């Protein structure tokens, strides 16, 4: 089993460009999450999806959109990238409320 | 949501036990105590969780104070691979945060060979 996979691993964007970060899981978990981690900081929740068909804002949703395409896939879109969005982005899954989360390897995004 | 307080950093010698403290003086009766760790350049990984009783698993032990206002993650024999940031997190079974994991800054553990 691959667990949680994220693509791409690295990306460099110019200010104003758009892109979509992809996350897929084969764990049959209901909930999926997107976090960002700035250098030397803890993780901050961007958006999450408690179940297929639902999405909710986290702590720092501005500048992002998400799509829960199906139970396996949860994508994060930056419509107009800004240098402040330079960060490492982690996707995570969770079987249900209160269960532990499993994280992907991360996407390192640089916006110049 | 109730908050946790952890030291910014700690050091340990290899093969010695490590006790990582966490204070959560405003913990509610329905808060579970969870620990995650993040190795360098990796995503976080779940370590252990508990409610009232001490808990053991293959990775660590969790000691919870009788009044639940503090807890300690115990690594029985630190290895170089245990060098990571350790996060202590409260998850309220009765609250909206039960769906989510909210990370604080954590404790950066260094292991000295």
mmCIF file of C-alpha atoms in Angstrom:
data_model
loop_
_atom_site.group_PDB
_atom_site.id
_atom_site.type_symbol
_atom_site.label_atom_id
_atom_site.label_comp_id
_atom_site.label_asym_id
_atom_site.label_seq_id
_atom_site.Cartn_x
_atom_site.Cartn_y
_atom_site.Cartn_z
ATOM 1 C CA UNK A 1 0.000 0.000 0.000
ATOM 2 C CA UNK A 2 1.297 3.457 -0.859
ATOM 3 C CA UNK A 3 -0.551 5.144 2.020
ATOM 4 C CA UNK A 4 -0.741 8.870 1.283
ATOM 5 C CA UNK A 5 0.881 10.158 -1.883
ATOM 6 C CA UNK A 6 1.408 13.771 -2.956
ATOM 7 C CA UNK A 7 2.371 15.243 -6.298
ATOM 8 C CA UNK A 8 4.476 17.069 -7.185
ATOM 9 C CA UNK A 9 7.327 16.768 -4.658
ATOM 10 C CA UNK A 10 8.790 20.148 -5.614
ATOM 11 C CA UNK A 11 7.432 23.133 -7.520
ATOM 12 C CA UNK A 12 8.624 26.643 -8.312
ATOM 13 C CA UNK A 13 6.020 29.187 -9.406
ATOM 14 C CA UNK A 14 6.135 32.818 -10.394
ATOM 15 C CA UNK A 15 3.838 35.264 -8.617
ATOM 16 C CA UNK A 16 0.370 35.134 -10.141
ATOM 17 C CA UNK A 17 0.658 31.627 -11.594
ATOM 18 C CA UNK A 18 -1.806 28.946 -10.601
ATOM 19 C CA UNK A 19 -1.331 25.308 -9.753
ATOM 20 C CA UNK A 20 -3.024 22.329 -8.125
ATOM 21 C CA UNK A 21 -1.426 20.086 -5.529
ATOM 22 C CA UNK A 22 -2.688 16.534 -5.647
ATOM 23 C CA UNK A 23 -3.191 14.128 -2.763
ATOM 24 C CA UNK A 24 -4.363 10.525 -2.981
ATOM 25 C CA UNK A 25 -4.815 7.817 -0.342
ATOM 26 C CA UNK A 26 -5.404 4.094 -0.524
ATOM 27 C CA UNK A 27 -6.264 3.673 3.168
ATOM 28 C CA UNK A 28 -10.043 3.998 2.667
ATOM 29 C CA UNK A 29 -10.106 6.827 5.211
ATOM 30 C CA UNK A 30 -13.060 9.180 5.379
ATOM 31 C CA UNK A 31 -11.310 12.441 6.274
ATOM 32 C CA UNK A 32 -8.558 14.308 4.450
ATOM 33 C CA UNK A 33 -6.600 17.446 5.350
ATOM 34 C CA UNK A 34 -4.268 20.043 3.882
ATOM 35 C CA UNK A 35 -1.626 21.729 6.059
ATOM 36 C CA UNK A 36 1.156 24.191 5.364
ATOM 37 C CA UNK A 37 4.406 24.424 7.280
ATOM 38 C CA UNK A 38 6.580 27.505 7.035
ATOM 39 C CA UNK A 39 10.288 27.260 7.919
ATOM 40 C CA UNK A 40 10.835 26.673 11.633
ATOM 41 C CA UNK A 41 7.098 26.683 12.355
ATOM 42 C CA UNK A 42 4.455 24.158 13.260
ATOM 43 C CA UNK A 43 1.771 22.970 10.857
ATOM 44 C CA UNK A 44 -1.281 25.101 10.153
ATOM 45 C CA UNK A 45 -4.509 23.659 8.824
ATOM 46 C CA UNK A 46 -5.658 25.135 5.495
ATOM 47 C CA UNK A 47 -8.759 23.096 4.640
ATOM 48 C CA UNK A 48 -10.174 19.727 5.516
ATOM 49 C CA UNK A 49 -12.801 17.312 4.324
ATOM 50 C CA UNK A 50 -14.467 15.259 7.040
ATOM 51 C CA UNK A 51 -16.104 13.019 4.456
ATOM 52 C CA UNK A 52 -16.585 12.726 0.708
ATOM 53 C CA UNK A 53 -18.623 15.660 -0.552
ATOM 54 C CA UNK A 54 -17.837 18.039 2.312
ATOM 55 C CA UNK A 55 -15.062 20.577 2.822
ATOM 56 C CA UNK A 56 -14.416 23.095 5.603
ATOM 57 C CA UNK A 57 -11.992 25.933 6.226
ATOM 58 C CA UNK A 58 -9.135 25.559 8.658
ATOM 59 C CA UNK A 59 -6.944 28.226 10.250
ATOM 60 C CA UNK A 60 -5.439 29.739 7.069
ATOM 61 C CA UNK A 61 -7.775 29.190 4.064
ATOM 62 C CA UNK A 62 -7.279 32.515 2.258
ATOM 63 C CA UNK A 63 -5.747 32.155 -1.191
ATOM 64 C CA UNK A 64 -6.628 28.462 -1.517
ATOM 65 C CA UNK A 65 -9.446 26.309 -2.831
ATOM 66 C CA UNK A 66 -9.969 22.588 -2.412
ATOM 67 C CA UNK A 67 -11.825 19.784 -4.143
ATOM 68 C CA UNK A 68 -12.698 16.418 -2.643
ATOM 69 C CA UNK A 69 -12.892 14.615 -5.957
ATOM 70 C CA UNK A 70 -13.848 11.257 -4.462
ATOM 71 C CA UNK A 71 -13.027 9.302 -1.316
ATOM 72 C CA UNK A 72 -9.422 8.786 -2.432
ATOM 73 C CA UNK A 73 -8.441 12.231 -3.715
ATOM 74 C CA UNK A 74 -8.271 15.714 -2.215
ATOM 75 C CA UNK A 75 -6.682 18.534 -4.216
ATOM 76 C CA UNK A 76 -5.491 21.988 -3.160
ATOM 77 C CA UNK A 77 -5.507 24.820 -5.700
ATOM 78 C CA UNK A 78 -3.636 28.097 -5.646
ATOM 79 C CA UNK A 79 -5.395 30.391 -8.124
ATOM 80 C CA UNK A 80 -2.857 33.228 -8.047
ATOM 81 C CA UNK A 81 0.289 32.295 -6.190
ATOM 82 C CA UNK A 82 1.979 34.813 -3.891
ATOM 83 C CA UNK A 83 5.441 34.706 -2.272
ATOM 84 C CA UNK A 84 3.704 34.360 1.121
ATOM 85 C CA UNK A 85 2.511 30.928 -0.031
ATOM 86 C CA UNK A 86 6.069 29.615 -0.187
ATOM 87 C CA UNK A 87 5.885 26.685 2.165
ATOM 88 C CA UNK A 88 5.846 22.919 2.518
ATOM 89 C CA UNK A 89 2.374 21.492 2.017
ATOM 90 C CA UNK A 90 1.304 18.280 3.706
ATOM 91 C CA UNK A 91 -1.758 16.191 3.026
ATOM 92 C CA UNK A 92 -3.103 13.898 5.743
ATOM 93 C CA UNK A 93 -5.880 11.352 6.137
ATOM 94 C CA UNK A 94 -7.865 10.131 9.115
ATOM 95 C CA UNK A 95 -10.199 7.176 9.447
ATOM 96 C CA UNK A 96 -12.803 9.188 11.357
ATOM 97 C CA UNK A 97 -13.224 11.715 14.156
ATOM 98 C CA UNK A 98 -10.636 11.220 16.883
ATOM 99 C CA UNK A 99 -8.476 8.706 15.018
ATOM 100 C CA UNK A 100 -4.805 9.348 14.330
ATOM 101 C CA UNK A 101 -3.749 11.121 11.149
ATOM 102 C CA UNK A 102 -1.415 9.760 8.490
ATOM 103 C CA UNK A 103 0.674 12.233 6.522
ATOM 104 C CA UNK A 104 2.074 12.323 3.026
ATOM 105 C CA UNK A 105 5.704 13.214 2.242
ATOM 106 C CA UNK A 106 4.931 16.844 1.433
ATOM 107 C CA UNK A 107 5.229 19.232 -1.512
ATOM 108 C CA UNK A 108 7.883 21.944 -1.322
ATOM 109 C CA UNK A 109 6.528 25.036 -3.065
ATOM 110 C CA UNK A 110 8.518 28.174 -3.791
ATOM 111 C CA UNK A 111 6.825 31.265 -5.207
ATOM 112 C CA UNK A 112 9.175 33.898 -6.617
ATOM 113 C CA UNK B 1 -9.874 24.685 22.494
ATOM 114 C CA UNK B 2 -7.616 23.959 25.463
ATOM 115 C CA UNK B 3 -3.943 24.821 24.877
ATOM 116 C CA UNK B 4 -0.731 22.947 25.559
ATOM 117 C CA UNK B 5 2.668 24.254 26.626
ATOM 118 C CA UNK B 6 5.898 22.469 25.780
ATOM 119 C CA UNK B 7 9.568 23.422 26.107
ATOM 120 C CA UNK B 8 11.001 24.726 22.847
ATOM 121 C CA UNK B 9 13.902 22.302 22.845
ATOM 122 C CA UNK B 10 15.495 19.446 24.783
ATOM 123 C CA UNK B 11 18.653 17.365 24.517
ATOM 124 C CA UNK B 12 19.272 13.761 25.370
ATOM 125 C CA UNK B 13 22.175 11.374 25.187
ATOM 126 C CA UNK B 14 21.821 8.359 22.959
ATOM 127 C CA UNK B 15 20.528 5.215 24.677
ATOM 128 C CA UNK B 16 19.239 7.154 27.678
ATOM 129 C CA UNK B 17 15.557 7.646 28.531
ATOM 130 C CA UNK B 18 13.897 10.895 27.489
ATOM 131 C CA UNK B 19 10.968 12.528 29.263
ATOM 132 C CA UNK B 20 9.162 15.133 27.172
ATOM 133 C CA UNK B 21 6.767 17.229 29.271
ATOM 134 C CA UNK B 22 3.519 18.871 28.256
ATOM 135 C CA UNK B 23 1.339 21.161 30.364
ATOM 136 C CA UNK B 24 -2.378 21.433 29.655
ATOM 137 C CA UNK B 25 -3.820 23.092 32.739
ATOM 138 C CA UNK B 26 -7.158 23.968 31.041
ATOM 139 C CA UNK B 27 -7.823 20.450 29.788
ATOM 140 C CA UNK B 28 -11.468 19.403 29.794
ATOM 141 C CA UNK B 29 -12.860 16.046 30.775
ATOM 142 C CA UNK B 30 -13.450 15.074 27.153
ATOM 143 C CA UNK B 31 -9.987 16.029 25.851
ATOM 144 C CA UNK B 32 -7.758 13.228 24.636
ATOM 145 C CA UNK B 33 -3.992 13.820 24.796
ATOM 146 C CA UNK B 34 -2.258 12.978 21.518
ATOM 147 C CA UNK B 35 1.437 13.009 20.618
ATOM 148 C CA UNK B 36 2.898 13.252 17.138
ATOM 149 C CA UNK B 37 6.482 13.658 16.024
ATOM 150 C CA UNK B 38 8.063 15.044 12.876
ATOM 151 C CA UNK B 39 11.424 13.787 11.703
ATOM 152 C CA UNK B 40 13.515 16.188 9.598
ATOM 153 C CA UNK B 41 12.112 16.727 6.098
ATOM 154 C CA UNK B 42 9.174 14.376 6.714
ATOM 155 C CA UNK B 43 5.509 14.674 7.529
ATOM 156 C CA UNK B 44 4.375 14.187 11.134
ATOM 157 C CA UNK B 45 3.688 10.694 12.421
ATOM 158 C CA UNK B 46 1.370 9.588 15.196
ATOM 159 C CA UNK B 47 3.101 8.382 18.354
ATOM 160 C CA UNK B 48 0.544 7.692 21.074
ATOM 161 C CA UNK B 49 -2.595 8.993 22.767
ATOM 162 C CA UNK B 50 -4.467 8.607 26.048
ATOM 163 C CA UNK B 51 -7.326 9.934 28.140
ATOM 164 C CA UNK B 52 -6.682 9.188 31.819
ATOM 165 C CA UNK B 53 -4.565 6.073 32.228
ATOM 166 C CA UNK B 54 -0.932 5.654 31.297
ATOM 167 C CA UNK B 55 -0.451 4.089 27.869
ATOM 168 C CA UNK B 56 2.334 2.058 26.284
ATOM 169 C CA UNK B 57 3.018 1.104 22.694
ATOM 170 C CA UNK B 58 6.003 0.001 20.666
ATOM 171 C CA UNK B 59 7.191 3.575 20.144
ATOM 172 C CA UNK B 60 6.765 5.208 23.549
ATOM 173 C CA UNK B 61 4.908 5.488 26.835
ATOM 174 C CA UNK B 62 2.527 8.222 27.881
ATOM 175 C CA UNK B 63 2.282 9.127 31.554
ATOM 176 C CA UNK B 64 -0.727 11.265 32.462
ATOM 177 C CA UNK B 65 -0.872 13.136 35.769
ATOM 178 C CA UNK B 66 -3.691 12.223 38.096
ATOM 179 C CA UNK B 67 -5.296 15.683 37.685
ATOM 180 C CA UNK B 68 -4.665 15.477 33.898
ATOM 181 C CA UNK B 69 -3.134 18.942 33.862
ATOM 182 C CA UNK B 70 0.134 17.596 32.520
ATOM 183 C CA UNK B 71 1.526 14.587 30.708
ATOM 184 C CA UNK B 72 4.919 13.180 29.787
ATOM 185 C CA UNK B 73 5.964 11.319 26.683
ATOM 186 C CA UNK B 74 8.659 8.792 27.554
ATOM 187 C CA UNK B 75 11.120 7.378 25.058
ATOM 188 C CA UNK B 76 12.770 4.528 26.905
ATOM 189 C CA UNK B 77 16.092 4.513 25.026
ATOM 190 C CA UNK B 78 16.734 7.442 22.733
ATOM 191 C CA UNK B 79 18.292 6.700 19.393
ATOM 192 C CA UNK B 80 19.586 9.121 16.785
ATOM 193 C CA UNK B 81 16.451 8.385 14.788
ATOM 194 C CA UNK B 82 14.361 9.879 17.616
ATOM 195 C CA UNK B 83 15.710 13.374 16.905
ATOM 196 C CA UNK B 84 12.549 15.177 15.862
ATOM 197 C CA UNK B 85 9.977 17.785 16.817
ATOM 198 C CA UNK B 86 7.431 16.335 19.245
ATOM 199 C CA UNK B 87 3.928 17.780 19.361
ATOM 200 C CA UNK B 88 1.527 17.427 22.278
ATOM 201 C CA UNK B 89 -2.062 18.005 21.122
ATOM 202 C CA UNK B 90 -5.457 17.957 22.809
ATOM 203 C CA UNK B 91 -8.445 16.624 20.909
ATOM 204 C CA UNK B 92 -11.865 17.249 22.391
ATOM 205 C CA UNK B 93 -14.166 14.313 21.824
ATOM 206 C CA UNK B 94 -17.149 16.564 22.494
ATOM 207 C CA UNK B 95 -15.993 19.485 20.381
ATOM 208 C CA UNK B 96 -15.699 20.434 16.742
ATOM 209 C CA UNK B 97 -11.931 20.016 16.929
ATOM 210 C CA UNK B 98 -12.356 16.276 17.209
ATOM 211 C CA UNK B 99 -12.239 16.114 13.426
ATOM 212 C CA UNK B 100 -8.995 18.084 13.329
ATOM 213 C CA UNK B 101 -5.452 18.031 14.658
ATOM 214 C CA UNK B 102 -4.211 21.519 15.628
ATOM 215 C CA UNK B 103 -0.418 21.649 15.906
ATOM 216 C CA UNK B 104 1.521 23.992 18.184
ATOM 217 C CA UNK B 105 5.259 24.708 17.909
ATOM 218 C CA UNK B 106 6.275 21.475 19.710
ATOM 219 C CA UNK B 107 9.555 20.452 21.361
ATOM 220 C CA UNK B 108 12.647 19.965 19.226
ATOM 221 C CA UNK B 109 14.549 16.967 20.604
ATOM 222 C CA UNK B 110 18.243 16.600 19.863
ATOM 223 C CA UNK B 111 19.960 13.273 20.529
ATOM 224 C CA UNK B 112 23.670 13.379 21.232
ATOM 225 C CA UNK B 113 25.736 10.357 20.169
#
